[in-house]
């Protein structure tokens, strides 16, 4: 079982910056994929940035095209942490941001395992941290 601890959300004015951090602990064999997602009430959860750890090719990161010019994603596999530095924030970035971990063999900002049998996304999810941009 893996635990995820998120930090760094808050409220900022447009144009401001925030950094979100997520640390995984516990059974970190379940963290082949780590990532940040965001969700606005009433809308689909949206992939923001992910990292997939491949034992042969190393860390493969992916960041959504809608934010890649403003957000910087970093990861430390040894520390099982991922961070999302968000700059030039816009009101449209307002959402609950979730950290997620999954042992899947593949993931990206556009793809995350979905468990049809449960009707839910795979893996372990953090409690979410609110980001509000006014």
Short mmCIF file of C-alpha atoms in Angstrom, two decimals:
data_model
loop_
_atom_site.label_atom_id
_atom_site.label_comp_id
_atom_site.label_asym_id
_atom_site.label_seq_id
_atom_site.Cartn_x
_atom_site.Cartn_y
_atom_site.Cartn_z
CA UNK A 1 0.00 0.00 0.00
CA UNK A 2 1.34 3.43 -0.90
CA UNK A 3 0.55 6.71 0.81
CA UNK A 4 0.64 10.07 -0.93
CA UNK A 5 1.10 13.37 0.85
CA UNK A 6 0.38 16.49 -1.17
CA UNK A 7 1.31 20.03 -0.28
CA UNK A 8 1.50 23.48 -1.81
CA UNK A 9 -1.99 24.43 -2.90
CA UNK A 10 -3.53 27.79 -2.15
CA UNK A 11 -4.98 30.97 -3.56
CA UNK A 12 -3.13 33.36 -5.83
CA UNK A 13 -3.92 36.18 -8.17
CA UNK A 14 -3.69 35.72 -11.89
CA UNK A 15 -0.10 35.69 -13.05
CA UNK A 16 1.11 34.28 -9.75
CA UNK A 17 2.93 31.05 -9.03
CA UNK A 18 2.53 28.02 -6.84
CA UNK A 19 4.48 24.82 -6.39
CA UNK A 20 2.75 21.55 -5.59
CA UNK A 21 4.69 18.67 -4.09
CA UNK A 22 3.79 15.05 -3.56
CA UNK A 23 5.72 12.45 -1.63
CA UNK A 24 4.98 8.75 -1.87
CA UNK A 25 5.76 6.39 0.95
CA UNK A 26 4.97 2.83 1.89
CA UNK A 27 4.97 0.24 -0.86
CA UNK A 28 6.78 2.31 -3.44
CA UNK A 29 6.81 -0.62 -5.85
CA UNK A 30 3.40 0.83 -6.68
CA UNK A 31 4.93 4.04 -8.01
CA UNK A 32 6.03 3.08 -11.50
CA UNK A 33 3.78 5.93 -12.49
CA UNK A 34 3.46 9.15 -10.48
CA UNK A 35 1.59 12.17 -11.61
CA UNK A 36 -0.50 15.25 -11.08
CA UNK A 37 -4.08 15.57 -12.23
CA UNK A 38 -6.61 18.31 -11.81
CA UNK A 39 -10.35 18.40 -11.69
CA UNK A 40 -12.94 21.12 -11.79
CA UNK A 41 -16.36 20.22 -10.35
CA UNK A 42 -18.57 18.81 -13.06
CA UNK A 43 -15.71 18.14 -15.43
CA UNK A 44 -13.50 15.17 -16.22
CA UNK A 45 -10.28 14.69 -14.33
CA UNK A 46 -7.44 16.04 -16.49
CA UNK A 47 -3.91 14.75 -16.62
CA UNK A 48 -1.37 17.52 -16.01
CA UNK A 49 2.03 15.87 -15.69
CA UNK A 50 3.31 12.36 -15.10
CA UNK A 51 6.48 10.35 -14.83
CA UNK A 52 6.86 6.70 -15.73
CA UNK A 53 9.88 4.88 -14.38
CA UNK A 54 11.22 2.32 -16.79
CA UNK A 55 14.10 0.19 -15.48
CA UNK A 56 15.76 0.22 -18.90
CA UNK A 57 15.11 3.73 -20.19
CA UNK A 58 14.79 5.65 -16.95
CA UNK A 59 12.25 8.32 -16.11
CA UNK A 60 9.87 9.27 -18.91
CA UNK A 61 8.02 12.49 -18.14
CA UNK A 62 4.96 13.85 -19.82
CA UNK A 63 3.24 17.21 -19.41
CA UNK A 64 -0.06 18.34 -20.91
CA UNK A 65 0.20 20.63 -23.89
CA UNK A 66 -2.24 23.07 -22.31
CA UNK A 67 0.18 23.87 -19.50
CA UNK A 68 3.65 22.96 -20.74
CA UNK A 69 4.61 26.57 -21.39
CA UNK A 70 3.77 27.57 -17.82
CA UNK A 71 4.17 24.50 -15.64
CA UNK A 72 7.39 22.70 -14.83
CA UNK A 73 7.31 19.13 -13.65
CA UNK A 74 10.15 17.60 -11.69
CA UNK A 75 10.67 14.22 -10.13
CA UNK A 76 13.07 12.52 -7.79
CA UNK A 77 12.75 8.77 -8.09
CA UNK A 78 15.06 8.13 -5.16
CA UNK A 79 12.91 10.26 -2.89
CA UNK A 80 9.63 9.21 -4.53
CA UNK A 81 8.60 12.81 -4.93
CA UNK A 82 7.10 14.76 -7.78
CA UNK A 83 6.64 18.50 -7.94
CA UNK A 84 4.70 20.81 -10.18
CA UNK A 85 5.88 24.39 -10.45
CA UNK A 86 3.00 26.44 -11.81
CA UNK A 87 3.69 29.94 -13.12
CA UNK A 88 1.64 32.56 -14.94
CA UNK A 89 -1.43 31.06 -13.36
CA UNK A 90 -4.79 31.81 -14.87
CA UNK A 91 -8.31 31.56 -13.44
CA UNK A 92 -8.80 28.52 -15.71
CA UNK A 93 -6.14 26.72 -13.67
CA UNK A 94 -8.46 26.81 -10.67
CA UNK A 95 -9.11 23.19 -9.71
CA UNK A 96 -8.43 20.52 -7.15
CA UNK A 97 -5.05 19.02 -7.97
CA UNK A 98 -4.49 15.37 -7.17
CA UNK A 99 -1.33 13.35 -6.92
CA UNK A 100 -1.59 9.77 -8.11
CA UNK A 101 0.56 6.65 -8.09
CA UNK A 102 0.10 3.41 -9.95
CA UNK A 103 2.20 0.34 -10.74
CA UNK A 104 1.12 0.39 -14.38
CA UNK A 105 3.64 -0.32 -17.08
CA UNK A 106 2.78 2.90 -18.86
CA UNK A 107 1.31 6.31 -18.24
CA UNK A 108 1.41 9.85 -19.53
CA UNK A 109 -0.42 13.14 -19.13
CA UNK A 110 -2.82 11.84 -21.79
CA UNK A 111 -3.11 8.28 -20.53
CA UNK A 112 -3.68 6.80 -17.08
CA UNK A 113 -4.97 3.35 -16.34
CA UNK A 114 -8.74 3.17 -15.90
CA UNK A 115 -10.28 0.20 -14.13
CA UNK A 116 -13.52 -0.57 -15.96
CA UNK A 117 -14.51 -3.13 -13.34
CA UNK A 118 -14.55 -0.45 -10.66
CA UNK A 119 -15.45 2.43 -12.90
CA UNK A 120 -12.56 4.45 -11.55
CA UNK A 121 -9.01 5.45 -12.29
CA UNK A 122 -6.33 2.97 -11.23
CA UNK A 123 -3.90 3.40 -8.42
CA UNK A 124 -3.68 5.42 -5.26
CA UNK A 125 -4.84 9.01 -5.15
CA UNK A 126 -4.01 11.79 -2.74
CA UNK A 127 -6.70 13.75 -0.95
CA UNK A 128 -6.32 16.63 -3.37
CA UNK A 129 -5.16 20.19 -2.86
CA UNK A 130 -7.16 23.21 -3.93
CA UNK A 131 -5.62 25.77 -6.25
CA UNK A 132 -7.63 28.94 -6.70
CA UNK A 133 -6.59 31.67 -9.13
CA UNK A 134 -8.53 34.92 -9.04
#
